[in-house]
Amino acid sequence: MKSCKISSTEEQSLLETLSFLRFPLIVCVVLCHSFISSAMANAEVECFAKCSFVLSKIVARVAVPNFLLISGYLFFRNIESFTPRLYCDKLKRRLRSVVVPYLFWNAVVILLYFIGQSIVPQLFSGEHTRVCDYTPLEWIKAFWCVDGTISPINVPLWYVRNLLVMVVLSPLVYLLLKNRLVGALFIATMLCLWLSCLPLNRALIWLFPKFVFFFSLGAWFAIHKVAVPKFRVGVLVVGLLLYALAIAGVFIGKGVMDNIAYEVAILVGSILVMYLAHYLVNSQGWRMPVWLSSSYFFIFVYHYVPLALLQRLALRFFKPTTDVAYFVIYFSTFAVILLLGVGLFHLLKRLLPKFTAFILGSRA
C-alpha cells in the first residue's frame, strides 16, 4: 500500500482515533493482568485455562503495542527539527507528566505492601522482601527493577520506565528515523530481531526490540507525516485470517514455532486494532465518552495490586473447582477493578482536583 502525506483533516481523524483507543486499551491491560496463572496447571479446568490464555495473553496483549504506537506518534508529532532546546523542553514536560506519577505510584504500592505485610502477611508472603527489611539497594530496585523481574514494584509501570528511557534517547531515535529509508530499515531490523525470539528480547535496559519497534513505528509515521492506509474489507479479512492462524499456531506449534506464532499474533492483532479503530472513528463516527477515556491513566497506575489481592481473596474464599467458577472469578474481579477505577478517578477529581492532577501528571 502506497503511503501518502497526511492532510490536516486526516491528522485530526487520526488524533481522534488515538484518543478513542485509550480506554479500550486500558481495559485490555486490566484483562491481561486478570489472568489466573494457577489454573494452567489444573487439568480439570482446561477450557477456562485455554480461553483465558487467549483472552489475557494474546487478545489483550495488543494494549502495550498500541500505547507505544500512540506514544511514539504523539512525541514526534509536529517536529521539523529536533533542536537541543526542543529536547530540553520535552524533558521538562515529561518530568511532571511522567516522572512524578511514576515515583508516586511506585511509592503507593510500597506502602500497600508494607500495610499488607503487617496486617495480613499470609496474603503477601513470598512475593517480595518485607518492606521493613529493605536495604538501600532494594529501595532503588523497587523503583526500577525488582529481583527476578523486568518491572518496578508497581508492575505495569515498567512501561513508563521504558518510555522514559526512550524519551532520553529520543534524539538518537530521531536521527535514525529522519531519513525515510534508513528509518524504515531500522524499524524492519527491530521487527526481525523481535520475531526471531532471540534472548536479547530482554536485554539492554529492558528496551527489547518489540518495545523499540512499536515506539519507532509510531514515531516514523509522525516524522514523515504518513497517512494511515485507507480501509479495505479485503485487508481486514486477510488480517483476521492471519491472526486466527497465528493463534492456532500458538497451540499446535512445537519449540520455537509456537513462540514465533505468538509474537506474530501480537503483531497482527495490534495493527488490526489500530486499522479497525481508525475506520470506526473516521468512517462510522464512533466516539468514546470523555468521562471514560479520561480515567485511563488512573486505572493503569492503580489497578495491579488491588486486582491481585481481590483475586487471591476470591480464590481462597470460593475455592473454585469448575470452569464456570473460574470464569465467574475471572470476569467479576476484572469488572470490579475496572468500574472501581472509573469511580475512584472521578471521586478524586471532584474532591481533590489539584492533587489528582499532580499524581496523574496533569491528566485529570
XYZ file of C-alpha atoms in Angstrom:
364
model
C 0.000 0.000 0.000
C 1.389 3.324 -1.118
C 1.993 5.875 1.609
C 0.960 9.482 1.223
C 1.379 12.684 3.158
C -1.272 13.153 5.774
C -3.655 16.086 5.395
C -4.798 18.233 8.303
C -8.223 16.557 8.182
C -6.677 13.091 8.176
C -4.372 14.045 11.029
C -7.302 15.255 13.101
C -9.087 11.992 12.396
C -6.002 10.058 13.478
C -5.750 12.054 16.722
C -9.395 11.266 17.422
C -8.628 7.585 16.825
C -5.749 7.673 19.307
C -7.976 9.370 21.875
C -10.754 6.853 21.232
C -8.409 3.906 21.796
C -7.129 4.877 25.237
C -9.980 3.416 27.261
C -10.394 0.159 25.266
C -6.637 -0.362 25.534
C -6.615 0.138 29.313
C -9.466 -2.381 29.517
C -7.108 -4.784 27.718
C -4.328 -4.022 30.225
C -6.596 -4.940 33.155
C -7.792 -8.060 31.306
C -4.192 -9.056 30.685
C -3.391 -8.827 34.404
C -6.593 -10.717 35.289
C -5.035 -13.945 34.056
C -5.117 -16.654 36.749
C -1.860 -18.495 36.111
C -2.517 -21.173 38.746
C -5.385 -22.533 36.622
C -2.979 -23.514 33.841
C -1.743 -26.480 35.883
C -5.271 -27.678 36.697
C -6.402 -30.260 34.134
C -9.976 -30.105 35.456
C -10.430 -26.553 34.159
C -8.702 -26.896 30.790
C -11.455 -24.971 28.983
C -11.048 -21.960 31.272
C -7.267 -22.160 31.110
C -7.153 -22.090 27.311
C -9.899 -19.485 26.863
C -8.466 -17.128 29.474
C -4.988 -17.601 27.988
C -6.238 -16.490 24.566
C -8.123 -13.529 26.051
C -5.483 -12.316 28.518
C -2.218 -13.392 26.937
C -2.972 -12.908 23.232
C -6.016 -10.722 22.548
C -5.398 -8.282 25.426
C -1.693 -8.067 24.632
C -2.449 -5.609 21.841
C -2.637 -2.904 24.534
C 1.067 -2.177 25.046
C 1.993 -2.161 21.316
C -0.804 0.277 20.564
C 0.066 2.500 23.515
C 3.620 2.535 22.147
C 2.406 3.495 18.686
C 0.411 6.319 20.272
C 3.345 7.457 22.444
C 5.812 7.426 19.545
C 3.433 9.313 17.291
C 2.485 11.997 19.806
C 6.068 12.541 20.994
C 7.407 13.280 17.497
C 4.311 14.922 16.042
C 4.906 18.381 14.520
C 8.688 18.158 14.935
C 10.500 19.711 11.972
C 13.925 19.901 13.622
C 14.978 18.185 16.849
C 16.946 21.019 18.435
C 18.661 20.907 21.858
C 16.132 23.466 23.116
C 13.221 21.331 21.970
C 14.805 18.294 23.639
C 15.187 20.159 26.947
C 11.579 21.387 26.756
C 10.312 17.845 26.202
C 12.379 16.529 29.123
C 10.973 19.242 31.409
C 7.387 18.440 30.427
C 7.941 14.707 30.993
C 9.307 15.449 34.474
C 5.821 16.467 35.558
C 3.697 14.268 33.287
C 5.692 11.028 33.611
C 8.371 11.080 36.340
C 6.142 12.413 39.153
C 3.362 9.812 38.622
C 6.000 7.092 38.206
C 7.612 7.830 41.564
C 4.318 8.465 43.369
C 2.536 5.275 42.265
C 5.517 3.049 42.939
C 5.652 4.593 46.422
C 1.920 3.888 46.865
C 2.457 0.191 46.095
C 5.392 0.030 48.531
C 3.085 1.489 51.185
C 0.355 -1.034 50.326
C 2.814 -3.904 50.610
C 4.027 -2.582 53.967
C 0.474 -2.372 55.296
C -0.475 -5.756 53.850
C 2.645 -7.492 55.154
C 1.911 -6.069 58.604
C -1.836 -6.861 58.756
C -2.392 -9.945 56.545
C 1.091 -11.399 55.903
C -0.374 -14.673 54.580
C -1.685 -12.843 51.502
C 1.665 -11.192 50.777
C 4.117 -13.900 51.816
C 6.805 -14.948 49.368
C 6.102 -12.258 46.769
C 8.551 -9.570 47.812
C 11.070 -8.876 50.549
C 9.341 -7.342 53.552
C 9.390 -3.573 53.150
C 10.621 -3.107 56.707
C 13.663 -5.234 55.764
C 14.593 -3.276 52.627
C 18.247 -2.458 52.128
C 19.227 0.767 50.303
C 19.745 -1.287 47.134
C 16.305 -2.883 47.447
C 14.735 0.558 47.772
C 16.359 1.528 44.473
C 15.272 -1.741 42.824
C 11.685 -1.196 43.961
C 11.616 1.897 41.777
C 13.466 0.351 38.844
C 13.527 -3.438 38.672
C 12.637 -5.891 41.440
C 14.853 -9.011 41.577
C 13.763 -11.746 39.188
C 11.558 -9.443 37.122
C 11.840 -6.730 34.484
C 9.485 -4.460 36.419
C 9.451 -1.988 39.319
C 7.308 -2.900 42.314
C 4.212 -1.435 40.635
C 4.456 -3.925 37.780
C 2.614 -2.074 34.958
C 4.968 0.891 35.387
C 7.736 -0.999 33.567
C 6.121 0.581 30.511
C 6.544 4.101 31.910
C 10.152 3.359 32.908
C 10.994 2.130 29.416
C 9.189 5.078 27.893
C 11.325 7.411 29.999
C 14.449 5.756 28.621
C 13.104 6.175 25.076
C 12.459 9.866 25.790
C 16.059 10.286 26.953
C 17.230 8.532 23.768
C 14.786 10.452 21.545
C 17.488 12.496 19.711
C 19.076 9.228 18.605
C 15.681 7.841 17.583
C 15.015 10.989 15.566
C 18.388 10.763 13.792
C 17.712 7.132 12.864
C 14.203 7.840 11.605
C 14.739 11.235 9.974
C 15.758 9.628 6.686
C 12.691 7.752 5.472
C 14.579 4.758 4.065
C 17.062 4.450 6.932
C 14.191 4.722 9.399
C 12.251 2.002 7.614
C 15.328 -0.268 7.634
C 15.852 0.379 11.359
C 12.237 -0.476 12.127
C 12.459 -3.600 9.947
C 15.603 -4.638 11.837
C 13.823 -4.273 15.167
C 10.941 -6.330 13.789
C 13.268 -9.128 12.665
C 15.104 -9.153 16.000
C 11.792 -9.321 17.838
C 10.247 -12.104 15.764
C 13.478 -14.115 15.882
C 12.745 -14.645 19.617
C 16.437 -14.205 20.472
C 17.466 -13.790 24.133
C 18.234 -10.099 23.538
C 14.468 -9.533 23.673
C 15.093 -8.769 27.347
C 18.491 -7.146 27.044
C 19.821 -3.586 27.128
C 17.895 -1.823 29.889
C 14.796 -3.867 29.015
C 14.336 -1.947 25.764
C 13.701 -5.180 23.916
C 13.149 -4.971 20.138
C 9.355 -5.276 20.410
C 9.218 -2.093 22.501
C 11.576 -0.169 20.202
C 9.753 -1.427 17.089
C 6.297 -0.150 18.022
C 7.502 3.158 19.506
C 9.673 3.808 16.436
C 6.876 2.852 14.060
C 4.598 5.459 15.629
C 7.450 7.981 15.552
C 8.166 7.222 11.865
C 4.543 7.927 10.914
C 4.721 11.248 12.803
C 8.101 12.418 11.500
C 7.256 11.691 7.869
C 3.582 12.664 8.206
C 2.430 9.396 6.679
C -1.312 8.836 6.357
C -2.969 5.692 7.657
C -3.804 3.421 4.675
C -7.441 3.618 3.630
C -9.752 0.924 4.946
C -10.235 -2.120 2.738
C -12.518 -5.015 3.671
C -10.165 -7.431 1.933
C -7.224 -6.270 4.030
C -9.280 -6.733 7.208
C -10.367 -10.254 6.173
C -6.796 -11.299 5.331
C -5.572 -9.796 8.600
C -8.199 -11.612 10.658
C -7.408 -14.893 8.901
C -3.696 -14.478 9.581
C -4.495 -13.560 13.199
C -6.611 -16.715 13.649
C -3.875 -18.878 12.080
C -1.238 -17.352 14.369
C -3.363 -18.067 17.473
C -3.858 -21.634 16.284
C -0.097 -21.893 15.791
C 0.466 -20.995 19.434
C -1.323 -24.200 20.476
C -0.171 -26.587 17.744
C 3.359 -25.298 17.166
C 6.375 -27.021 18.649
C 9.533 -25.497 20.085
C 10.398 -22.077 18.705
C 7.483 -22.162 16.248
C 4.832 -21.603 18.907
C 6.858 -18.634 20.206
C 7.048 -17.139 16.719
C 3.325 -17.753 16.182
C 2.635 -15.996 19.486
C 4.632 -12.913 18.503
C 3.050 -12.847 15.025
C -0.377 -12.907 16.689
C 0.634 -9.898 18.820
C 1.934 -8.054 15.747
C -1.076 -8.717 13.536
C -3.598 -8.149 16.324
C -2.029 -4.816 17.287
C -2.047 -3.483 13.723
C -5.609 -4.720 13.171
C -6.828 -2.873 16.271
C -5.369 0.435 15.070
C -6.568 -0.156 11.499
C -10.130 -1.045 12.514
C -10.367 1.709 15.152
C -9.309 4.301 12.581
C -12.089 3.120 10.275
C -14.730 3.128 13.030
C -13.798 6.646 14.142
C -13.212 8.127 10.686
C -15.998 6.481 8.698
C -18.567 5.385 11.283
C -18.287 8.321 13.671
C -17.565 6.283 16.800
C -16.547 8.321 19.841
C -15.537 7.431 23.384
C -17.269 9.334 26.221
C -14.814 11.737 27.841
C -15.755 10.536 31.339
C -14.469 7.089 30.368
C -11.412 7.986 28.323
C -10.174 10.490 30.921
C -9.885 7.727 33.541
C -7.482 5.518 31.561
C -4.239 6.605 33.249
C -5.614 6.337 36.772
C -6.807 2.798 36.033
C -3.373 1.991 34.634
C -1.397 3.107 37.695
C -3.803 1.870 40.380
C -5.199 -1.489 39.246
C -2.454 -4.092 39.642
C -2.225 -4.689 43.404
C -5.995 -4.348 44.110
C -6.708 -6.805 41.285
C -4.154 -9.340 42.518
C -5.419 -9.034 46.096
C -9.086 -9.349 45.073
C -8.357 -12.464 43.020
C -6.419 -14.071 45.866
C -9.255 -13.429 48.272
C -11.821 -14.796 45.795
C -9.791 -17.931 45.108
C -9.248 -18.587 48.829
C -12.853 -17.932 49.791
C -14.704 -19.687 46.953
C -12.127 -22.437 46.208
C -13.258 -22.868 42.571
C -13.073 -26.337 41.020
C -15.019 -25.919 37.784
C -14.610 -23.928 34.575
C -17.725 -21.889 35.362
C -16.492 -20.932 38.829
C -13.144 -19.813 37.448
C -14.830 -17.796 34.695
C -17.020 -16.043 37.284
C -13.997 -15.038 39.390
C -12.003 -14.049 36.297
C -14.628 -11.735 34.807
C -16.110 -10.416 38.064
C -12.768 -9.330 39.562
C -11.832 -7.762 36.231
C -15.132 -5.830 36.113
C -14.963 -4.719 39.757
C -11.451 -3.296 39.417
C -12.314 -1.548 36.163
C -15.529 0.032 37.448
C -13.903 0.902 40.772
C -11.095 2.637 38.890
C -13.500 4.806 36.905
C -15.437 5.679 40.067
C -12.370 6.444 42.200
C -10.880 8.632 39.487
C -13.972 10.815 39.225
C -14.393 10.955 43.003
C -10.790 12.096 43.473
C -11.106 14.547 40.604
C -14.189 16.079 42.199
C -12.911 16.205 45.791
C -9.187 16.855 45.217
C -8.749 18.168 41.666
C -5.256 19.651 42.100
C -3.908 16.616 43.949
C -5.418 14.279 41.351
C -3.853 16.285 38.530
C -0.496 16.157 40.343
C -0.419 12.373 40.872
C -1.570 11.738 37.309
C 0.785 14.156 35.606
C -1.959 16.716 34.870
C -4.118 14.094 33.114
C -7.152 14.941 35.297
